[in-house]
Coordinates of C-alpha atoms in Angstrom, one line a residue:
Chain A
M1 CA 0.0 0.0 0.0
E2 CA 2.8 2.3 0.9
I3 CA 4.5 1.8 -2.5
L4 CA 1.3 2.2 -4.3
S5 CA 0.4 5.5 -2.8
A6 CA 4.0 6.7 -3.4
R7 CA 3.6 5.9 -7.0
R8 CA 0.2 7.6 -7.1
R9 CA 1.7 10.7 -5.6
K10 CA 4.5 10.7 -8.1
A11 CA 2.1 10.2 -11.0
F12 CA 0.0 13.2 -9.9
A13 CA 3.1 15.4 -9.4
V14 CA 4.4 14.5 -12.8
G15 CA 1.0 14.9 -14.3
G16 CA 0.6 18.3 -12.8
L17 CA 4.0 19.4 -14.0
M18 CA 3.3 18.2 -17.5
L19 CA 0.0 20.0 -17.5
A20 CA 1.7 23.2 -16.5
V21 CA 4.3 22.7 -19.3
A22 CA 1.5 22.0 -21.8
I23 CA -0.3 25.1 -20.9
C24 CA 2.9 27.1 -21.1
T25 CA 3.6 25.7 -24.5
M26 CA 0.2 26.6 -25.8
V27 CA 0.4 30.1 -24.5
L28 CA 3.8 30.5 -25.9
S29 CA 2.5 29.2 -29.2
L30 CA -0.3 31.6 -29.1
N31 CA 2.3 34.3 -28.7
T32 CA 4.3 33.4 -31.8
G33 CA 3.5 34.4 -35.3
T34 CA 4.2 37.0 -37.9
I35 CA 2.3 39.6 -35.9
W36 CA 3.7 40.3 -32.5
L37 CA 1.1 40.4 -29.8
S38 CA 2.1 41.1 -26.2
P39 CA 1.0 38.5 -23.6
I40 CA -1.2 41.2 -22.1
T41 CA -3.0 41.7 -25.4
I42 CA -3.5 38.0 -25.7
V43 CA -5.0 37.7 -22.3
Q44 CA -7.2 40.8 -23.0
T45 CA -8.3 39.3 -26.3
L46 CA -9.0 35.9 -24.9
F47 CA -11.4 37.5 -22.5
G48 CA -13.0 39.5 -25.2
F49 CA -11.4 42.9 -24.6
G50 CA -9.0 43.0 -27.5
D51 CA -9.3 44.9 -30.8
A52 CA -10.7 43.2 -33.9
D53 CA -7.4 42.5 -35.6
A54 CA -5.9 40.8 -32.5
A55 CA -9.1 38.8 -32.2
M56 CA -8.9 37.7 -35.8
V57 CA -5.3 36.6 -35.4
L58 CA -6.0 34.7 -32.2
F59 CA -9.3 33.1 -32.9
D60 CA -9.2 32.7 -36.7
Y61 CA -5.6 31.8 -37.3
R62 CA -3.7 30.7 -34.2
L63 CA -6.1 29.1 -31.7
P64 CA -7.7 26.5 -34.1
R65 CA -4.3 25.4 -35.4
I66 CA -2.9 25.1 -31.9
L67 CA -5.9 23.1 -30.8
V68 CA -5.6 20.8 -33.8
C69 CA -1.9 20.2 -32.9
A70 CA -2.8 19.6 -29.3
L71 CA -5.6 17.1 -30.1
A72 CA -3.5 15.3 -32.7
G73 CA -0.5 15.1 -30.3
I74 CA -2.8 13.5 -27.7
G75 CA -4.3 11.2 -30.3
L76 CA -0.9 9.9 -31.6
A77 CA 0.5 9.5 -28.1
V78 CA -2.5 7.5 -26.8
S79 CA -2.5 5.5 -30.0
G80 CA 1.1 4.6 -29.4
S81 CA 0.5 3.8 -25.7
I82 CA -2.3 1.4 -26.7
L83 CA -0.2 -0.3 -29.4
Q84 CA 2.8 -0.7 -27.1
G85 CA 0.5 -2.2 -24.5
I86 CA -1.3 -4.7 -26.6
S87 CA 1.8 -5.8 -28.6
R88 CA 4.0 -5.8 -25.4
N89 CA 6.6 -4.2 -27.6
S90 CA 8.0 -0.9 -26.5
L91 CA 9.0 -0.1 -30.1
A92 CA 5.5 -0.3 -31.4
D93 CA 4.1 3.0 -32.9
P94 CA 1.3 3.7 -35.3
G95 CA 4.0 4.7 -37.9
I96 CA 6.0 1.5 -37.4
L97 CA 3.0 -0.7 -37.4
G98 CA 2.0 0.6 -40.9
L99 CA -1.1 2.5 -39.9
H100 CA 0.4 5.8 -41.2
A101 CA 1.5 4.1 -44.4
G102 CA -2.0 2.9 -44.9
A103 CA -3.5 6.3 -44.2
S104 CA -1.0 7.9 -46.5
C105 CA -1.8 5.5 -49.2
G106 CA -5.4 6.4 -48.8
L107 CA -4.5 10.0 -49.3
I108 CA -2.5 9.3 -52.5
V109 CA -5.2 7.2 -53.9
F110 CA -7.6 10.0 -53.3
I111 CA -5.3 12.6 -54.9
T112 CA -4.5 10.4 -57.9
F113 CA -8.0 9.3 -58.8
F114 CA -10.5 11.7 -57.3
R115 CA -8.8 15.1 -57.3
S116 CA -10.6 16.2 -60.4
L117 CA -13.9 16.0 -58.7
E118 CA -13.1 19.4 -57.2
D119 CA -14.5 18.5 -53.9
P120 CA -13.2 20.2 -50.8
L121 CA -10.2 18.5 -49.5
A122 CA -11.3 18.7 -45.9
L123 CA -14.3 16.4 -46.7
F124 CA -12.4 13.6 -48.2
I125 CA -8.9 13.4 -46.8
P126 CA -10.1 12.1 -43.4
L127 CA -12.4 9.6 -45.0
F128 CA -9.6 8.2 -47.2
T129 CA -7.0 8.2 -44.5
F130 CA -9.3 6.4 -42.1
A131 CA -10.1 3.8 -44.8
G132 CA -6.4 3.3 -45.5
G133 CA -5.6 3.0 -41.8
T134 CA -8.4 0.5 -41.2
I135 CA -7.3 -1.6 -44.2
A136 CA -3.7 -1.6 -42.9
A137 CA -5.0 -2.6 -39.4
L138 CA -7.2 -5.4 -40.8
L139 CA -4.3 -6.7 -42.9
I140 CA -2.1 -6.7 -39.9
F141 CA -4.7 -8.5 -37.8
L142 CA -5.5 -11.1 -40.5
L143 CA -1.9 -11.9 -41.3
A144 CA -0.7 -11.9 -37.7
Y145 CA -3.6 -13.9 -36.3
N146 CA -3.2 -17.5 -35.7
R147 CA -6.1 -19.7 -34.6
Q148 CA -4.1 -21.5 -32.0
T149 CA -2.1 -18.7 -30.5
G150 CA -4.2 -15.7 -31.3
L151 CA -2.6 -12.3 -32.2
Q152 CA 1.0 -12.6 -31.5
P153 CA 2.9 -9.4 -30.6
V154 CA 6.1 -10.1 -32.4
R155 CA 4.3 -11.3 -35.5
M156 CA 2.3 -8.1 -35.4
I157 CA 5.4 -5.9 -35.6
L158 CA 6.9 -8.0 -38.4
V159 CA 3.7 -8.0 -40.4
G160 CA 3.4 -4.3 -39.7
I161 CA 6.8 -3.7 -41.3
A162 CA 5.8 -5.7 -44.4
V163 CA 2.5 -3.8 -44.6
T164 CA 4.3 -0.5 -44.4
A165 CA 6.6 -1.6 -47.2
G166 CA 3.7 -2.6 -49.4
F167 CA 1.7 0.5 -48.8
S168 CA 4.7 2.7 -49.3
A169 CA 5.4 1.1 -52.6
I170 CA 1.9 1.8 -53.8
S171 CA 2.1 5.4 -52.6
L172 CA 5.4 5.9 -54.3
F173 CA 4.1 4.4 -57.5
F174 CA 1.2 6.8 -57.6
S175 CA 3.0 9.9 -56.3
L176 CA 5.5 9.6 -59.2
R177 CA 2.6 10.3 -61.6
L178 CA 1.4 13.4 -59.8
D179 CA 2.1 16.9 -61.2
E180 CA 4.5 19.2 -59.4
D181 CA 2.0 21.2 -57.4
T182 CA -0.1 18.3 -56.2
Y183 CA 3.1 16.4 -55.5
S184 CA 4.5 19.2 -53.3
F185 CA 1.3 19.3 -51.3
T186 CA 1.3 15.6 -50.9
S187 CA 4.9 15.3 -50.0
R188 CA 4.5 18.0 -47.4
W189 CA 1.5 16.2 -46.0
L190 CA 3.4 12.9 -45.9
V191 CA 6.1 14.3 -43.7
G192 CA 3.6 15.9 -41.4
S193 CA 2.4 19.4 -42.2
V194 CA -0.4 20.7 -40.1
W195 CA -2.9 21.6 -42.8
G196 CA -6.1 21.4 -40.7
R197 CA -6.2 24.8 -39.1
D198 CA -9.8 25.9 -39.0
W199 CA -12.4 25.5 -36.3
E200 CA -14.1 22.8 -38.3
N201 CA -11.0 20.7 -38.1
V202 CA -11.0 21.1 -34.3
Y203 CA -14.6 20.1 -34.1
A204 CA -14.0 17.1 -36.3
L205 CA -11.1 15.9 -34.3
F206 CA -12.3 16.6 -30.8
P207 CA -14.9 13.8 -30.4
W208 CA -12.5 11.1 -31.8
V209 CA -9.7 12.0 -29.5
T210 CA -11.8 12.4 -26.3
I211 CA -13.9 9.3 -26.8
F212 CA -11.1 7.0 -27.7
T213 CA -8.8 8.4 -25.0
C214 CA -11.5 7.9 -22.5
Y215 CA -12.1 4.4 -23.8
S216 CA -8.4 3.5 -23.4
L217 CA -8.4 4.9 -19.8
W218 CA -11.5 2.9 -19.1
R219 CA -9.7 -0.2 -20.3
A220 CA -6.4 0.7 -18.5
R221 CA -6.6 -2.4 -16.3
I222 CA -6.9 -4.6 -19.4
L223 CA -3.8 -3.0 -20.9
D224 CA -2.0 -3.7 -17.6
A225 CA -3.1 -7.3 -17.8
F226 CA -1.6 -7.6 -21.3
S227 CA 1.8 -6.9 -19.9
L228 CA 1.6 -10.1 -17.9
G229 CA 1.7 -12.2 -21.0
D230 CA -1.2 -13.8 -22.9
E231 CA -1.6 -16.9 -20.7
R232 CA -1.7 -15.1 -17.4
A233 CA -4.0 -12.5 -18.8
I234 CA -6.4 -15.2 -19.9
G235 CA -5.9 -16.7 -16.5
I236 CA -7.1 -13.6 -14.7
G237 CA -10.2 -13.6 -16.9
V238 CA -9.5 -11.2 -19.7
A239 CA -11.3 -12.0 -23.0
L240 CA -7.9 -11.5 -24.7
Q241 CA -8.6 -11.5 -28.4
R242 CA -11.7 -9.5 -28.3
E243 CA -10.1 -6.8 -26.0
R244 CA -7.1 -6.7 -28.2
L245 CA -9.2 -6.2 -31.4
W246 CA -11.2 -3.3 -29.8
L247 CA -8.1 -1.7 -28.4
L248 CA -6.4 -2.0 -31.8
L249 CA -9.3 -0.4 -33.5
S250 CA -9.3 2.5 -31.0
A251 CA -5.6 3.0 -31.8
V252 CA -6.4 3.0 -35.5
A253 CA -9.2 5.5 -35.0
L254 CA -7.0 7.8 -32.9
S255 CA -4.0 7.7 -35.3
S256 CA -6.1 8.0 -38.5
A257 CA -8.1 10.9 -37.3
S258 CA -5.0 12.7 -36.1
V259 CA -3.0 11.9 -39.2
A260 CA -5.8 13.2 -41.4
M261 CA -5.4 16.6 -39.8
V262 CA -1.6 16.9 -39.3
G263 CA -0.1 14.5 -41.8
G264 CA 2.2 11.6 -41.2
V265 CA 3.9 12.7 -38.1
G266 CA 6.0 9.8 -36.8
F267 CA 7.8 9.1 -33.5
I268 CA 5.3 10.8 -31.2
G269 CA 3.5 7.5 -30.7
L270 CA 6.8 6.0 -29.8
V271 CA 8.5 8.7 -27.8
A272 CA 5.6 10.0 -25.7
P273 CA 4.6 6.6 -24.1
H274 CA 8.2 5.9 -23.5
L275 CA 9.0 9.1 -21.7
A276 CA 5.8 8.7 -19.7
K277 CA 6.8 5.2 -18.7
R278 CA 10.1 6.5 -17.4
L279 CA 8.4 9.2 -15.5
V280 CA 5.5 7.4 -13.9
G281 CA 6.0 3.7 -14.5
S282 CA 4.1 1.4 -16.7
T283 CA 0.7 1.4 -15.0
A284 CA -1.6 2.4 -17.9
K285 CA -3.9 4.4 -15.7
Y286 CA -1.0 6.9 -15.1
Q287 CA 1.0 6.3 -18.2
I288 CA -1.7 7.2 -20.7
P289 CA -2.6 10.7 -19.4
V290 CA 1.1 11.6 -19.0
A291 CA 1.9 10.3 -22.5
A292 CA -1.0 12.3 -23.9
L293 CA 0.3 15.5 -22.3
I294 CA 3.8 14.8 -23.6
G295 CA 2.4 14.1 -27.1
L296 CA 0.6 17.4 -26.9
I297 CA 3.7 19.3 -25.9
I298 CA 5.9 17.7 -28.5
L299 CA 3.5 18.4 -31.5
A300 CA 2.5 21.9 -30.4
A301 CA 6.1 22.9 -29.8
A302 CA 7.2 21.3 -33.1
D303 CA 4.6 23.2 -35.1
M304 CA 5.4 26.4 -33.3
I305 CA 9.1 26.0 -34.2
G306 CA 8.4 24.9 -37.7
R307 CA 6.2 27.8 -38.6
T308 CA 8.4 30.5 -37.0
L309 CA 12.0 29.6 -37.2
F310 CA 12.6 29.7 -40.9
L311 CA 10.2 32.4 -42.1
P312 CA 9.0 33.1 -44.7
N313 CA 9.2 29.4 -45.5
S314 CA 7.6 27.2 -42.8
I315 CA 8.8 23.6 -42.4
P316 CA 6.4 20.8 -41.5
A317 CA 6.0 19.9 -37.9
G318 CA 6.7 16.3 -38.7
V319 CA 10.2 17.1 -39.8
I320 CA 11.0 18.8 -36.5
V321 CA 9.5 15.9 -34.6
A322 CA 11.5 13.4 -36.6
A323 CA 14.7 15.5 -36.1
V324 CA 14.3 15.1 -32.4
G325 CA 12.5 11.8 -32.3
A326 CA 14.8 9.8 -34.5
P327 CA 17.9 10.3 -32.4
Y328 CA 15.9 9.5 -29.3
F329 CA 14.7 6.2 -31.0
L330 CA 18.4 5.3 -31.7
F331 CA 19.3 6.2 -28.1
L332 CA 16.7 3.8 -26.9
L333 CA 17.9 1.0 -29.2
V334 CA 21.6 1.5 -28.1
K335 CA 20.5 1.6 -24.4
A336 CA 18.5 -1.5 -24.7
K337 CA 21.5 -3.3 -26.1
S338 CA 23.9 -2.4 -23.4
Chain B
M1 CA -18.0 -8.1 -22.2
R2 CA -20.2 -9.2 -25.0
K3 CA -22.6 -6.3 -24.8
F4 CA -19.8 -3.8 -25.5
K5 CA -19.6 -4.9 -29.0
P6 CA -22.6 -3.1 -30.5
T7 CA -22.0 -0.1 -28.3
V8 CA -18.4 0.5 -29.5
L9 CA -19.4 -0.2 -33.1
T10 CA -22.2 2.4 -32.9
I11 CA -19.8 4.9 -31.4
I12 CA -17.3 4.3 -34.2
T13 CA -19.9 4.7 -36.8
A14 CA -21.3 7.9 -35.2
L15 CA -17.8 9.3 -35.0
L16 CA -17.1 8.6 -38.6
F17 CA -20.2 10.6 -39.5
S18 CA -19.3 13.4 -37.1
L19 CA -15.9 13.7 -38.7
L20 CA -17.5 13.9 -42.1
A21 CA -20.1 16.3 -41.0
G22 CA -17.7 18.5 -39.2
C23 CA -15.5 18.7 -42.2
S24 CA -18.2 19.2 -44.7
S25 CA -19.5 22.2 -42.9
S26 CA -16.1 23.9 -43.3
T27 CA -16.7 24.3 -47.0
K28 CA -20.4 24.6 -47.4
T29 CA -20.5 28.1 -48.9
P30 CA -18.0 28.7 -51.7
T31 CA -18.9 32.4 -51.7
T32 CA -19.1 33.8 -55.2
A33 CA -18.2 37.4 -54.5
Q34 CA -16.3 37.3 -57.7
A35 CA -15.2 40.5 -59.1
T36 CA -14.9 40.5 -62.8
G37 CA -13.8 44.1 -62.6
G38 CA -15.3 47.1 -64.2
A39 CA -18.3 47.5 -62.1
H40 CA -16.7 50.0 -59.8
T41 CA -13.5 51.9 -59.8
E42 CA -11.6 52.2 -56.6
K43 CA -8.5 54.1 -55.7
A44 CA -6.6 51.5 -53.8
E45 CA -3.3 52.5 -52.4
K46 CA -2.1 49.3 -50.8
I47 CA -2.7 46.2 -52.8
A48 CA -1.8 42.7 -51.7
S49 CA -1.6 40.0 -54.4
L50 CA -2.0 36.3 -53.6
S51 CA -1.0 35.2 -57.1
I52 CA 2.5 35.6 -58.5
H53 CA 0.9 36.1 -61.9
L54 CA -1.5 38.9 -60.8
T55 CA 1.5 40.5 -59.1
N56 CA 3.2 40.7 -62.5
D57 CA 0.0 42.1 -64.1
L58 CA 0.1 44.8 -61.5
L59 CA 3.8 45.5 -62.2
A60 CA 2.9 45.8 -65.9
L61 CA 0.5 48.6 -64.9
G62 CA 3.3 50.3 -62.9
I63 CA 1.8 49.4 -59.6
T64 CA 4.0 47.7 -56.9
P65 CA 1.9 45.7 -54.5
V66 CA 2.7 46.1 -50.8
G67 CA 2.7 42.3 -50.4
S68 CA 2.8 39.4 -52.7
V69 CA 3.1 35.6 -52.5
I70 CA 6.3 34.0 -53.7
G71 CA 6.9 31.2 -56.2
G72 CA 6.1 27.8 -54.9
K73 CA 9.2 26.2 -56.5
A74 CA 11.6 29.1 -56.2
K75 CA 10.6 29.8 -52.6
D76 CA 11.2 33.4 -53.4
F77 CA 9.9 36.1 -55.8
L78 CA 10.3 35.0 -59.4
A79 CA 13.8 35.8 -60.5
H80 CA 12.8 38.0 -63.5
V81 CA 10.8 40.4 -61.4
A82 CA 12.6 40.2 -58.0
D83 CA 14.4 43.5 -58.6
R84 CA 11.1 45.3 -58.8
L85 CA 9.7 43.9 -55.6
H86 CA 12.4 45.1 -53.1
N87 CA 9.8 46.9 -50.9
T88 CA 7.2 44.2 -51.2
K89 CA 6.4 42.0 -48.3
K90 CA 6.7 38.2 -48.9
L91 CA 3.4 36.5 -48.0
G92 CA 4.4 32.9 -48.3
V93 CA 3.4 30.5 -51.1
A94 CA 0.1 30.8 -52.9
A95 CA -1.1 27.4 -51.7
D96 CA -0.5 28.4 -48.1
P97 CA -0.3 32.2 -47.7
D98 CA 0.8 33.8 -44.4
M99 CA -2.5 35.2 -43.2
E100 CA -0.9 37.1 -40.3
A101 CA 1.6 38.9 -42.6
L102 CA -1.3 39.8 -44.9
L103 CA -3.4 41.2 -42.0
A104 CA -0.4 43.1 -40.7
L105 CA 0.0 44.9 -44.0
K106 CA -3.6 46.3 -43.6
P107 CA -4.1 46.3 -47.4
D108 CA -6.9 48.3 -49.1
M109 CA -7.5 45.5 -51.6
I110 CA -6.6 41.9 -52.0
L111 CA -6.2 40.1 -55.3
V112 CA -6.6 36.3 -55.3
D113 CA -6.5 33.5 -57.8
E114 CA -9.5 31.3 -57.8
E115 CA -7.4 28.2 -58.1
F116 CA -5.7 28.7 -54.8
A117 CA -8.0 30.9 -52.8
G118 CA -11.5 30.0 -53.9
Q119 CA -12.4 28.4 -50.7
D120 CA -11.0 30.9 -48.3
L121 CA -12.6 34.0 -49.8
D122 CA -14.5 34.8 -46.6
K123 CA -11.3 34.9 -44.6
Y124 CA -9.8 37.4 -47.1
N125 CA -12.9 39.6 -47.2
K126 CA -12.6 40.0 -43.5
I127 CA -9.3 41.6 -44.0
A128 CA -10.0 43.8 -47.0
P129 CA -12.2 43.8 -50.1
T130 CA -11.1 40.9 -52.1
H131 CA -11.2 40.5 -55.9
M132 CA -11.0 37.0 -57.3
F133 CA -9.6 36.2 -60.7
S134 CA -9.9 33.0 -62.6
L135 CA -6.7 32.9 -64.6
D136 CA -8.1 30.1 -66.8
E137 CA -10.8 32.4 -68.1
G138 CA -9.7 34.8 -70.9
T139 CA -6.1 35.8 -71.5
W140 CA -3.8 37.9 -69.5
R141 CA -5.1 40.9 -71.5
D142 CA -8.5 40.4 -70.0
H143 CA -7.0 40.2 -66.5
L144 CA -4.9 43.3 -67.2
R145 CA -7.8 45.3 -68.5
A146 CA -10.0 44.3 -65.5
L147 CA -7.2 45.4 -63.2
G148 CA -6.8 48.6 -65.1
Q149 CA -10.4 49.4 -64.8
M150 CA -10.4 48.6 -61.1
L151 CA -7.4 50.8 -60.4
N152 CA -8.0 53.7 -62.8
R153 CA -5.1 52.6 -65.1
E154 CA -7.1 51.7 -68.2
Q155 CA -4.8 53.8 -70.4
Q156 CA -1.7 52.0 -69.1
A157 CA -3.4 48.6 -69.7
E158 CA -4.3 49.5 -73.3
S159 CA -0.9 50.9 -74.2
F160 CA 0.9 47.9 -72.7
I161 CA -1.3 45.6 -74.7
Q162 CA -0.7 47.6 -77.9
E163 CA 3.0 47.6 -77.4
Y164 CA 2.9 43.9 -76.8
E165 CA 1.0 43.2 -80.0
A166 CA 3.4 45.2 -82.0
Q167 CA 6.4 43.4 -80.5
A168 CA 4.7 40.1 -81.1
E169 CA 4.4 41.0 -84.8
R170 CA 8.2 41.8 -84.9
V171 CA 9.1 38.6 -83.2
K172 CA 6.8 36.7 -85.6
S173 CA 8.6 38.0 -88.6
L174 CA 12.0 37.5 -87.0
I175 CA 11.2 33.8 -86.4
K176 CA 10.1 33.5 -90.0
E177 CA 13.2 35.2 -91.4
K178 CA 15.7 33.3 -89.3
T179 CA 14.1 29.8 -89.4
G180 CA 11.4 29.7 -92.0
A181 CA 9.5 27.6 -89.4
T182 CA 5.8 27.1 -89.5
T183 CA 5.2 24.3 -86.9
A184 CA 6.6 24.4 -83.4
M185 CA 6.5 22.7 -80.1
A186 CA 7.9 23.3 -76.7
I187 CA 9.2 20.7 -74.4
R188 CA 10.3 20.9 -70.7
V189 CA 13.0 18.7 -69.3
S190 CA 13.1 17.9 -65.7
A191 CA 15.0 15.1 -63.8
K192 CA 11.8 13.1 -63.5
E193 CA 10.1 13.4 -66.9
L194 CA 9.7 15.0 -70.3
R195 CA 6.8 17.2 -71.0
V196 CA 5.2 18.6 -74.1
Q197 CA 3.7 22.0 -73.5
G198 CA 0.1 22.0 -74.6
M199 CA -2.3 24.6 -76.0
K200 CA -3.3 26.2 -72.6
R201 CA -1.4 28.5 -70.3
P202 CA 1.4 29.1 -69.6
L203 CA 3.0 28.6 -73.0
G204 CA 0.4 27.6 -75.5
P205 CA -1.3 31.0 -76.0
L206 CA 2.1 32.7 -76.4
L207 CA 3.4 30.4 -79.0
F208 CA 0.3 29.4 -80.9
E209 CA -1.8 32.5 -80.7
D210 CA 0.4 35.5 -80.2
L211 CA 3.3 34.3 -82.3
E212 CA 0.9 32.3 -84.6
L213 CA 3.2 29.3 -84.9
Q214 CA 1.4 26.1 -86.0
P215 CA 1.3 23.5 -83.2
A216 CA 3.3 20.5 -84.2
N217 CA 1.4 17.4 -85.2
G218 CA -0.4 16.1 -82.1
V219 CA 0.2 19.2 -79.9
E220 CA -3.2 20.6 -80.8
K221 CA -4.7 17.6 -79.0
I222 CA -3.1 18.6 -75.7
Q223 CA -5.9 21.0 -74.4
K224 CA -4.1 21.6 -71.1
A225 CA -0.9 23.0 -69.8
Y226 CA 1.3 20.0 -70.7
E227 CA 1.4 16.3 -71.2
V228 CA 4.1 13.9 -70.0
I229 CA 5.6 11.9 -72.9
S230 CA 8.4 9.4 -73.3
Q231 CA 11.4 10.3 -75.5
E232 CA 10.5 7.6 -78.1
V233 CA 7.4 9.5 -79.3
L234 CA 9.3 12.8 -79.8
A235 CA 9.7 11.9 -83.5
D236 CA 5.9 11.7 -84.0
Y237 CA 5.6 15.4 -83.4
D238 CA 8.5 16.3 -85.8
P239 CA 8.1 20.1 -85.8
D240 CA 10.2 22.7 -87.7
L241 CA 11.1 24.5 -84.4
I242 CA 11.6 23.2 -80.9
F243 CA 11.7 25.3 -77.8
V244 CA 13.4 23.5 -74.8
I245 CA 12.9 24.5 -71.2
V246 CA 15.5 22.8 -69.0
N247 CA 14.7 23.0 -65.3
V248 CA 17.3 24.7 -63.3
E249 CA 18.2 21.6 -61.2
E250 CA 21.5 20.0 -62.0
D251 CA 19.8 16.6 -62.6
A252 CA 17.6 18.1 -65.3
K253 CA 20.6 19.5 -67.1
K254 CA 22.2 16.1 -67.1
V255 CA 19.0 14.5 -68.6
F256 CA 19.1 17.1 -71.4
E257 CA 22.8 16.4 -72.1
Q258 CA 21.9 12.8 -72.5
L259 CA 19.0 13.6 -74.7
Q260 CA 21.2 15.6 -77.0
V261 CA 23.4 12.7 -77.9
N262 CA 20.4 10.3 -78.2
P263 CA 20.0 9.1 -81.9
L264 CA 16.3 9.7 -81.5
W265 CA 16.9 13.4 -80.8
L266 CA 19.6 13.7 -83.4
G267 CA 17.1 12.4 -86.0
L268 CA 14.6 15.1 -85.4
R269 CA 14.2 17.6 -88.3
A270 CA 14.5 20.7 -86.1
V271 CA 17.7 19.3 -84.5
K272 CA 19.2 18.6 -87.9
E273 CA 18.4 22.0 -89.2
N274 CA 19.7 23.6 -85.9
H275 CA 16.3 25.0 -85.0
V276 CA 16.4 24.2 -81.3
Y277 CA 16.1 27.1 -78.9
V278 CA 16.7 26.7 -75.2
I279 CA 14.6 29.1 -73.1
N280 CA 14.4 29.8 -69.4
E281 CA 11.6 28.6 -67.0
Q282 CA 11.1 32.2 -66.1
P283 CA 9.8 34.4 -67.7
W284 CA 8.4 31.9 -70.2
L285 CA 6.2 30.0 -67.8
D286 CA 5.0 33.1 -66.1
Y287 CA 1.6 33.6 -67.6
S288 CA 1.1 37.3 -66.9
A289 CA 1.3 40.6 -68.8
L290 CA 4.8 41.2 -67.7
G291 CA 6.0 37.6 -68.0
S292 CA 4.7 37.4 -71.6
K293 CA 6.3 40.7 -72.5
M294 CA 9.7 39.6 -71.0
A295 CA 9.4 36.3 -72.9
L296 CA 9.1 38.3 -76.1
D297 CA 12.1 40.4 -75.1
E298 CA 14.1 37.2 -74.9
A299 CA 12.7 35.9 -78.1
E300 CA 13.7 39.1 -79.9
K301 CA 17.3 38.4 -78.9
L302 CA 17.2 34.7 -79.7
F303 CA 15.9 35.2 -83.2
A304 CA 17.9 38.4 -83.9
K305 CA 19.8 38.2 -87.2

């Protein structure tokens, strides 16, 4: 009991700290842009006392984009936490498992075959990425599923790598046939450029992220049970395969919805759960919220840096995340070896 | 556990719809506050242009915009007009303009291209009265005249067009004298592919309407900006005159060097008769008043005796 409450205290302390950092990041992000607004102006405007221009900058340009980043960061981090939990593999990540590749392929197929319909992009990109992500997940599930042993974690990762390769090949094949302008939009999207920056994108993303994050928290005990190994988990009464399928689908939903708005941002799903585990341990109940906050901080900060550091040319947030995330990934690998 | 199944499925379905519904509402009203120009004349001091081509139409009228988008590929103002835009604020690329920089300029008027800005018209109108042009409708002359009317520069627009037509006549006879060519085509070499420029903007109207060259056999079927072809079919076009645009990248130059020693290329009539002219991406692909004019300036030098 003593140990448990100590862990609990630590989790709340870390969670509070992360929440503070997250709020600071978002306020700082609200503060950066081409137009300089003093913090006082921002506070005034947020409470409705600013001038019209400041209100337009904050409410029309900056706030929705920051919220999309925040939600997508949470979505990717929670998706990664779930995947790492159900696969018992700390290197699992929606990008590595092939969900992003599936979603990207969905986008390329849309751009290649349906662009001429002149329909609004916002309407169709999420649909096609979700379809792509789901197909990837189903493929992984079907190929990694074995009637005797069920869904094996190691197989899942290996199949994921193959699925990624397959989808990437299809994406590459189609993208080579795109014209220059379309290709440059697509390639920016693929590396993770926050294009969803209106309130509609926030409204569209919000229910997905909240509902599936809550679902994963509700199933936190099941996720913990997975870490015991399949047999023991069954032994303590977990309907293993069914739980795993639903959690996998939640992870797909979280990552596809996020990816639809911010593009193929990798590494957050890997790094955020990892850092969270180091900070508060592997109990899912504590790990998931902390991972979500870390994901939010990473993506909001990366987008802020990407759109301000190299003006007038902004660089995609995904590039910044990868620049920091890839070395961390290697660090983990080296550390695991030694 | 069993009863969760339908619940979760319902939630997923409901969410899918909410995502769709949420997104669709974003674009429900493609406002058609399209200004075809002429209806009213305004005296606008500070104009922001969200199209590199409209920027160059403005320059042709002697107006320097306070802000303009930059070329998507060059990531800067187009090289051939950069020296005229020293005091112009860069507003990002047309596909993703910097709204805050635009707002900070406090322009009196915003010019946008329907292709890029059609869906965001409301946002621009909140900043300043916005005029939308469809660059695919009419020629740059129509765009220039519309701008001239809007900005009380009708006279400049007319005289620019007259000068242009006179220059086009001169270039036409220069080409005739130097090459005797009647049919022509333009190709563009990049590291990735070979394109034949079609009948539509940027290059078609200049070559086949203004300079009255005959499109080479098959080019008249390309009713768009360009078509990607393979080197083998070059011989099917077999024009008297070939314009070649080599992209600025090193890889593109290598591809063109290889093409030049290819027997297929050496067998072309225009190559044998030495009627191949290498032209630059800019100004030739800048479909605007100023871009077309500067392309003619280059042509005058190319075909000088």
